[in-house]
PDB file of N, CA and C in Angstrom:
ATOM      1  N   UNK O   1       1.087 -25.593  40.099  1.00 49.00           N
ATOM      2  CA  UNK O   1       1.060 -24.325  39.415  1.00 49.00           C
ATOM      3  C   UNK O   1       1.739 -24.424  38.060  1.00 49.00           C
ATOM      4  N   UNK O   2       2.824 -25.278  38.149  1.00 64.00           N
ATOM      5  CA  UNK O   2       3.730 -25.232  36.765  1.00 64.00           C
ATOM      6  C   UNK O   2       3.058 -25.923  35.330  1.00 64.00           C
ATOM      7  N   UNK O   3       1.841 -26.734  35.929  1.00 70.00           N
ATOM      8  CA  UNK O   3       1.313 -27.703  34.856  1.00 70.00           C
ATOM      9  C   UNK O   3      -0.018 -26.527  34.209  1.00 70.00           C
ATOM     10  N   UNK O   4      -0.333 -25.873  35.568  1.00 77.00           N
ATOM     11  CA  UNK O   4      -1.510 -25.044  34.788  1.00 77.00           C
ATOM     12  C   UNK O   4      -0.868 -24.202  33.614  1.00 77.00           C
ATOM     13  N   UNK O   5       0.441 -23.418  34.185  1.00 82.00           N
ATOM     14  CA  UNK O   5       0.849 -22.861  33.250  1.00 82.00           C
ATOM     15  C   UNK O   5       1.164 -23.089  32.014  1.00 82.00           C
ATOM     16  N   UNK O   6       1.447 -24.076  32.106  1.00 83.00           N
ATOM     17  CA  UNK O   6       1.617 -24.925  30.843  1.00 83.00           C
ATOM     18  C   UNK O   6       0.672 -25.577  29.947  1.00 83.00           C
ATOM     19  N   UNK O   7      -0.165 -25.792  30.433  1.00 83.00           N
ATOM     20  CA  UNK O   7      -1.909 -25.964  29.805  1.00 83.00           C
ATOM     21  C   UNK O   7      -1.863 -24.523  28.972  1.00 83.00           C
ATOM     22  N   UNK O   8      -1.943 -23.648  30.263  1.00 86.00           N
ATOM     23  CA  UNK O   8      -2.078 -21.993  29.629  1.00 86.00           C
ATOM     24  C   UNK O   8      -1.911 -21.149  28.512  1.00 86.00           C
ATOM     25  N   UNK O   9      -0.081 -21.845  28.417  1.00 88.00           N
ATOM     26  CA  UNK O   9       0.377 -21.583  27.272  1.00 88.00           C
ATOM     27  C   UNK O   9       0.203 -22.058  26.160  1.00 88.00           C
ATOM     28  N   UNK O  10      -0.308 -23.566  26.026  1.00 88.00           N
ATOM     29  CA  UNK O  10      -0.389 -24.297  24.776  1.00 88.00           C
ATOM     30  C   UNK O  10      -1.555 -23.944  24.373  1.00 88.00           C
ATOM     31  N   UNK O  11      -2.862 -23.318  25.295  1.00 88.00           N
ATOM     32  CA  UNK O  11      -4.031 -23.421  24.769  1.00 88.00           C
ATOM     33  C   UNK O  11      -3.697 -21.906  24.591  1.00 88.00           C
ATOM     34  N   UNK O  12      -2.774 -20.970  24.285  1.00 89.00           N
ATOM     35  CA  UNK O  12      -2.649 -19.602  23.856  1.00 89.00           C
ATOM     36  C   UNK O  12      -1.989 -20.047  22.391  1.00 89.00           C
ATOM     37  N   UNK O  13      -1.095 -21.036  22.597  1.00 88.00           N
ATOM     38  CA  UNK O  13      -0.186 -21.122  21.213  1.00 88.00           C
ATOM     39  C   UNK O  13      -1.162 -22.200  20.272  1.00 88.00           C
ATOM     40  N   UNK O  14      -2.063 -22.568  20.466  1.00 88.00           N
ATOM     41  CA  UNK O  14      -3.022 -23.238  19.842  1.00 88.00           C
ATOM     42  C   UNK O  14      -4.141 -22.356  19.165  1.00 88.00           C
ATOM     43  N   UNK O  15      -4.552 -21.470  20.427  1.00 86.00           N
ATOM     44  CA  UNK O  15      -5.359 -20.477  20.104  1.00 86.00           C
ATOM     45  C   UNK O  15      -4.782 -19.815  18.983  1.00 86.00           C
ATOM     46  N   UNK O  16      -3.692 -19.212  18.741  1.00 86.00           N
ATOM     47  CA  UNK O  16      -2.568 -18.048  17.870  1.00 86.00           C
ATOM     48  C   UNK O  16      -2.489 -19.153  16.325  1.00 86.00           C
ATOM     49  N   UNK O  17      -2.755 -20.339  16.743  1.00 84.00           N
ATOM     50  CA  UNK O  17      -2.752 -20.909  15.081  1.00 84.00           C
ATOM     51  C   UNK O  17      -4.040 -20.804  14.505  1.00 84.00           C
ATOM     52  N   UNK O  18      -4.744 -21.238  15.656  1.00 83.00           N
ATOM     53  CA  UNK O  18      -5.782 -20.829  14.595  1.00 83.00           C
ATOM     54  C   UNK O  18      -6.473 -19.654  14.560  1.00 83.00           C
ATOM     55  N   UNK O  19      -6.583 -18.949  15.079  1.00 84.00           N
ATOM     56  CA  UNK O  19      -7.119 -17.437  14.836  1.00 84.00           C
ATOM     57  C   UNK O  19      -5.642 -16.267  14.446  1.00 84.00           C
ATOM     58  N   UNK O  20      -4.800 -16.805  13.754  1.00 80.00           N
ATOM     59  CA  UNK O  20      -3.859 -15.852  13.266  1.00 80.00           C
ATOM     60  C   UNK O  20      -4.223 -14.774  12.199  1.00 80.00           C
ATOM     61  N   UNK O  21      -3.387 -13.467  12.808  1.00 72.00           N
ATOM     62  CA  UNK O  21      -3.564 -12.745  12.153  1.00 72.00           C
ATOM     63  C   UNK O  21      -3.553 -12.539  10.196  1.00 72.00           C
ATOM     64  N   UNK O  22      -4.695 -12.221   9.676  1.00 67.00           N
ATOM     65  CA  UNK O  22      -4.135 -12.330   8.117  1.00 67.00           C
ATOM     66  C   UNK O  22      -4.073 -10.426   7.643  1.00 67.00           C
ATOM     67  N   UNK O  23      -2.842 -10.501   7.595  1.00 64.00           N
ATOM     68  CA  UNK O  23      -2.058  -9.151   6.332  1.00 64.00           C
ATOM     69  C   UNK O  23      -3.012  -8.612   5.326  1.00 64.00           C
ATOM     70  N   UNK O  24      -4.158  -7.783   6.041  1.00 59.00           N
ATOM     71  CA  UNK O  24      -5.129  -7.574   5.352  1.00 59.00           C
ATOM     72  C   UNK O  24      -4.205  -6.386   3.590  1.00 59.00           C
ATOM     73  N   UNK O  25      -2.938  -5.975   4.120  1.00 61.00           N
ATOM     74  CA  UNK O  25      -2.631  -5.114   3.008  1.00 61.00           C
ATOM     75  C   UNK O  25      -1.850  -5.656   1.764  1.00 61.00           C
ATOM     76  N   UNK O  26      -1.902  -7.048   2.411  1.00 66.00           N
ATOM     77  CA  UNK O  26      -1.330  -7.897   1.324  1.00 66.00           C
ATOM     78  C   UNK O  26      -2.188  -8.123   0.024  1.00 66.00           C
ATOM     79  N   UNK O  27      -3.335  -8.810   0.946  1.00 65.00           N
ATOM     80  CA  UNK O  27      -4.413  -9.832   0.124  1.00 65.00           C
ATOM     81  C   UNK O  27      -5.553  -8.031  -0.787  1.00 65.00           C
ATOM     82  N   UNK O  28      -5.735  -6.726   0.259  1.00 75.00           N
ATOM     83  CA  UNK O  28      -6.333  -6.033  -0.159  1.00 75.00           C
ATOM     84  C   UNK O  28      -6.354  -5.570  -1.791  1.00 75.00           C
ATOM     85  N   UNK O  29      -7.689  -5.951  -2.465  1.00 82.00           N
ATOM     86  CA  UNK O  29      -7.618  -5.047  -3.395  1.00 82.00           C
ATOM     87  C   UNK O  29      -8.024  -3.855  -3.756  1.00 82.00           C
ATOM     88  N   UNK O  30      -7.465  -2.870  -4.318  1.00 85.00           N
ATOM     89  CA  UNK O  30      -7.784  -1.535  -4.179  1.00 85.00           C
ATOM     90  C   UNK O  30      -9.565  -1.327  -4.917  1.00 85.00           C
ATOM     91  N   UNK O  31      -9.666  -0.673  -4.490  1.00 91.00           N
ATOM     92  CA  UNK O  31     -11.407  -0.178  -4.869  1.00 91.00           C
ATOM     93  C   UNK O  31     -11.492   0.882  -6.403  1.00 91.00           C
ATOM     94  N   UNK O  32     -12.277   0.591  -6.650  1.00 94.00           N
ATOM     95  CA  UNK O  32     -12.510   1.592  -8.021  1.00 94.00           C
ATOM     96  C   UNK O  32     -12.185   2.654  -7.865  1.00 94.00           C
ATOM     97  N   UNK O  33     -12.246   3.248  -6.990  1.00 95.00           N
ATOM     98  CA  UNK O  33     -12.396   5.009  -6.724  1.00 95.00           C
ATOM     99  C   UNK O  33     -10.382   4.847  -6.619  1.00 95.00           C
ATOM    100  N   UNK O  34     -10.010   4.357  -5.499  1.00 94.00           N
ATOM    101  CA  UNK O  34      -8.520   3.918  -5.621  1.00 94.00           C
ATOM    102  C   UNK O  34      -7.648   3.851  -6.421  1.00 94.00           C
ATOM    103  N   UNK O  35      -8.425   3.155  -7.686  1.00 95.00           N
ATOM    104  CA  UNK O  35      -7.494   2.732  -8.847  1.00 95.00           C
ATOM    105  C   UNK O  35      -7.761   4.464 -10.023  1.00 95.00           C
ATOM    106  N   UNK O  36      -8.859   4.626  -9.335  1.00 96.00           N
ATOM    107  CA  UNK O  36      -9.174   5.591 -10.353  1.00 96.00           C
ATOM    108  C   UNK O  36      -8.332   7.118 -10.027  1.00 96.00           C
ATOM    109  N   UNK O  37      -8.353   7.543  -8.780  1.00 96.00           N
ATOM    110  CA  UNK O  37      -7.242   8.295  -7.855  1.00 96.00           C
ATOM    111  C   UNK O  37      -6.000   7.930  -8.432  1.00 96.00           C
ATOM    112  N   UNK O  38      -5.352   6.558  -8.440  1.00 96.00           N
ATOM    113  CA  UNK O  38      -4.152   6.492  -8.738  1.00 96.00           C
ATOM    114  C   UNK O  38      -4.039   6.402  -9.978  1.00 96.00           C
ATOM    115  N   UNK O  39      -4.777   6.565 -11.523  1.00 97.00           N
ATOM    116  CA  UNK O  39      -4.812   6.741 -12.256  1.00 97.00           C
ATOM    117  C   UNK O  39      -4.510   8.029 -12.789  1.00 97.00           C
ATOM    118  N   UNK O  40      -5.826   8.893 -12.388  1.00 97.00           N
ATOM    119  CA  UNK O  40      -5.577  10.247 -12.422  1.00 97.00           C
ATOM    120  C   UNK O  40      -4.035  10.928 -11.827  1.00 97.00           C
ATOM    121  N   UNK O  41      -3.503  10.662 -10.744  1.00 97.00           N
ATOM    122  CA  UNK O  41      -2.117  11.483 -10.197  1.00 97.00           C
ATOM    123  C   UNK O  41      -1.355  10.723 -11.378  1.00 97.00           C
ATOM    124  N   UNK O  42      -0.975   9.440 -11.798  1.00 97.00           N
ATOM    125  CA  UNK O  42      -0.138   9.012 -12.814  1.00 97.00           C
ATOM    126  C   UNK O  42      -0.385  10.214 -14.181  1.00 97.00           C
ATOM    127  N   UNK O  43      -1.597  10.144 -14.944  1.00 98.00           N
ATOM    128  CA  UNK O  43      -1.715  11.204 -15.402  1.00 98.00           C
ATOM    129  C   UNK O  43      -1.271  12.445 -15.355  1.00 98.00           C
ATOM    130  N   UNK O  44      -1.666  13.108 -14.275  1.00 97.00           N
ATOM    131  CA  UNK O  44      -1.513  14.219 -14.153  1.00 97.00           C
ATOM    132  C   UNK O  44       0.199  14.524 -13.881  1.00 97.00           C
ATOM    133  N   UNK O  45       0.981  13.283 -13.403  1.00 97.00           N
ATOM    134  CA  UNK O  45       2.660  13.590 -13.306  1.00 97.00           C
ATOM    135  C   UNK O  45       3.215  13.401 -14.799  1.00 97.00           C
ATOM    136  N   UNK O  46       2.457  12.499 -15.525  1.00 97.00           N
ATOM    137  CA  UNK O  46       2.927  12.748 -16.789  1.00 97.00           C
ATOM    138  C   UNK O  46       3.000  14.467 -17.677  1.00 97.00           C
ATOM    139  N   UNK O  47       1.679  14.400 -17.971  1.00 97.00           N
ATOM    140  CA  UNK O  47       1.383  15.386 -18.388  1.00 97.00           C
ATOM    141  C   UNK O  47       2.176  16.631 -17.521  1.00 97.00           C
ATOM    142  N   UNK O  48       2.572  17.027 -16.657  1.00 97.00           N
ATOM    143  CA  UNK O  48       3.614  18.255 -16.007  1.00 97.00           C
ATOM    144  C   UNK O  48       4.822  17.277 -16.505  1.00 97.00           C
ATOM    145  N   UNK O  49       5.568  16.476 -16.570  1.00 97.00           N
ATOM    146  CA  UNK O  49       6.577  16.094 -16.871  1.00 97.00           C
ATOM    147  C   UNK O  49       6.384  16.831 -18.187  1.00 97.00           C
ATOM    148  N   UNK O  50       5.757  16.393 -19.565  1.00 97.00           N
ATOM    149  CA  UNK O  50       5.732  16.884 -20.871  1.00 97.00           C
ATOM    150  C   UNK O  50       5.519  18.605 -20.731  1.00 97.00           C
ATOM    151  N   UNK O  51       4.777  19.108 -20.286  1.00 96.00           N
ATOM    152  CA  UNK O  51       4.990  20.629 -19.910  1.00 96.00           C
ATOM    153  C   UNK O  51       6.145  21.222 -19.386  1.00 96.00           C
ATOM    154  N   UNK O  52       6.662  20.838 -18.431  1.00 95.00           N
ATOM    155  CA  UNK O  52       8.049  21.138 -17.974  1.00 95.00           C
ATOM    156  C   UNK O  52       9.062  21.124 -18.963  1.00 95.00           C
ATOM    157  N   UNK O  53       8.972  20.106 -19.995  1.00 95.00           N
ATOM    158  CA  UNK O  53       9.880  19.465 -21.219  1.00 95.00           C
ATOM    159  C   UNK O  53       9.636  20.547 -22.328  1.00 95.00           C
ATOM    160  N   UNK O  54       9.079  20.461 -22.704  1.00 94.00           N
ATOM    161  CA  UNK O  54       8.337  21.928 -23.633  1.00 94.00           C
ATOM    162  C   UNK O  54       8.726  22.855 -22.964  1.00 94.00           C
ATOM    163  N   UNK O  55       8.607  23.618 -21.725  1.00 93.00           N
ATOM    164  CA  UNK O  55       8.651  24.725 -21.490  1.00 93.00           C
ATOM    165  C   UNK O  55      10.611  25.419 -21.328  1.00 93.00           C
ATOM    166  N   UNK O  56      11.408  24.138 -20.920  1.00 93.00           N
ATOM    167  CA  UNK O  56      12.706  23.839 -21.180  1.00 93.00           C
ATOM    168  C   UNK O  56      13.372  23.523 -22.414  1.00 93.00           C
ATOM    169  N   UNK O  57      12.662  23.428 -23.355  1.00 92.00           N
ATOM    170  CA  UNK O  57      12.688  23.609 -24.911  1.00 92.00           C
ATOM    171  C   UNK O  57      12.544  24.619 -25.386  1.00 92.00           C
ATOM    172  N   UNK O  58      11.792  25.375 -25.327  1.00 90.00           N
ATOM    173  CA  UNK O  58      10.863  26.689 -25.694  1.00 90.00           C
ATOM    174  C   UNK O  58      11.935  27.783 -25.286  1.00 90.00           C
ATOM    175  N   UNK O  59      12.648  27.569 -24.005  1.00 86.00           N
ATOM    176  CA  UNK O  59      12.869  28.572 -23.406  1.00 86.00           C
ATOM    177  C   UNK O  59      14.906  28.511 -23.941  1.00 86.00           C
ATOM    178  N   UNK O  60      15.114  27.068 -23.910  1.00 77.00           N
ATOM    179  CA  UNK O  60      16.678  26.832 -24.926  1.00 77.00           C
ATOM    180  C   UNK O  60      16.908  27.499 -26.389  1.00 77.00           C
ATOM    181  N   UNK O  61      15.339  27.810 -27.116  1.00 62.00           N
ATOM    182  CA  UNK O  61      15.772  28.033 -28.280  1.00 62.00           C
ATOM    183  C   UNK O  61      15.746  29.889 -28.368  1.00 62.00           C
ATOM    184  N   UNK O  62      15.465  30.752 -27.156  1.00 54.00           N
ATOM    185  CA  UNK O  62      15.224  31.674 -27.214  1.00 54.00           C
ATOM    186  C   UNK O  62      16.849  32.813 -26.979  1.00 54.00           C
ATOM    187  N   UNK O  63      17.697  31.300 -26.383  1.00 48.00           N
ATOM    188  CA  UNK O  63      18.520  31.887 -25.898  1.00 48.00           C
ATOM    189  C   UNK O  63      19.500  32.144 -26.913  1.00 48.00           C
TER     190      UNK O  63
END
């Protein structure tokens, strides 16, 4: 029994080298629509950053 097991295991830890898992979120590259999404929100936090800035300007010189 002890030798099968042992067959068992090596042909699992043999198996695990070569069919190992690959870190698909590593290697992934983002898709057009993706880059284009994360384009637009970068944008759009800018642009409210500069509005917010102006509107905290606007509102310092009134006082």
């Amino acid at each position: 029994m002890r030798t099968n097991d042992n067959r068992t295991a090596r042909a699992k830890r043999e198996a695990d080298k070569l069919f190992k898992q690959v870190d698909t979120t590593k290697t992934k590259q983002p898709s057009d629509y993706e880059m284009a999404q994360q384009s637009f929100q970068d944008n759009r936090e800018r642009l409210k950053a500069e509005r917010l800035a102006r509107e905290a300007k606007s509102t310092g010189r009134r006082k």
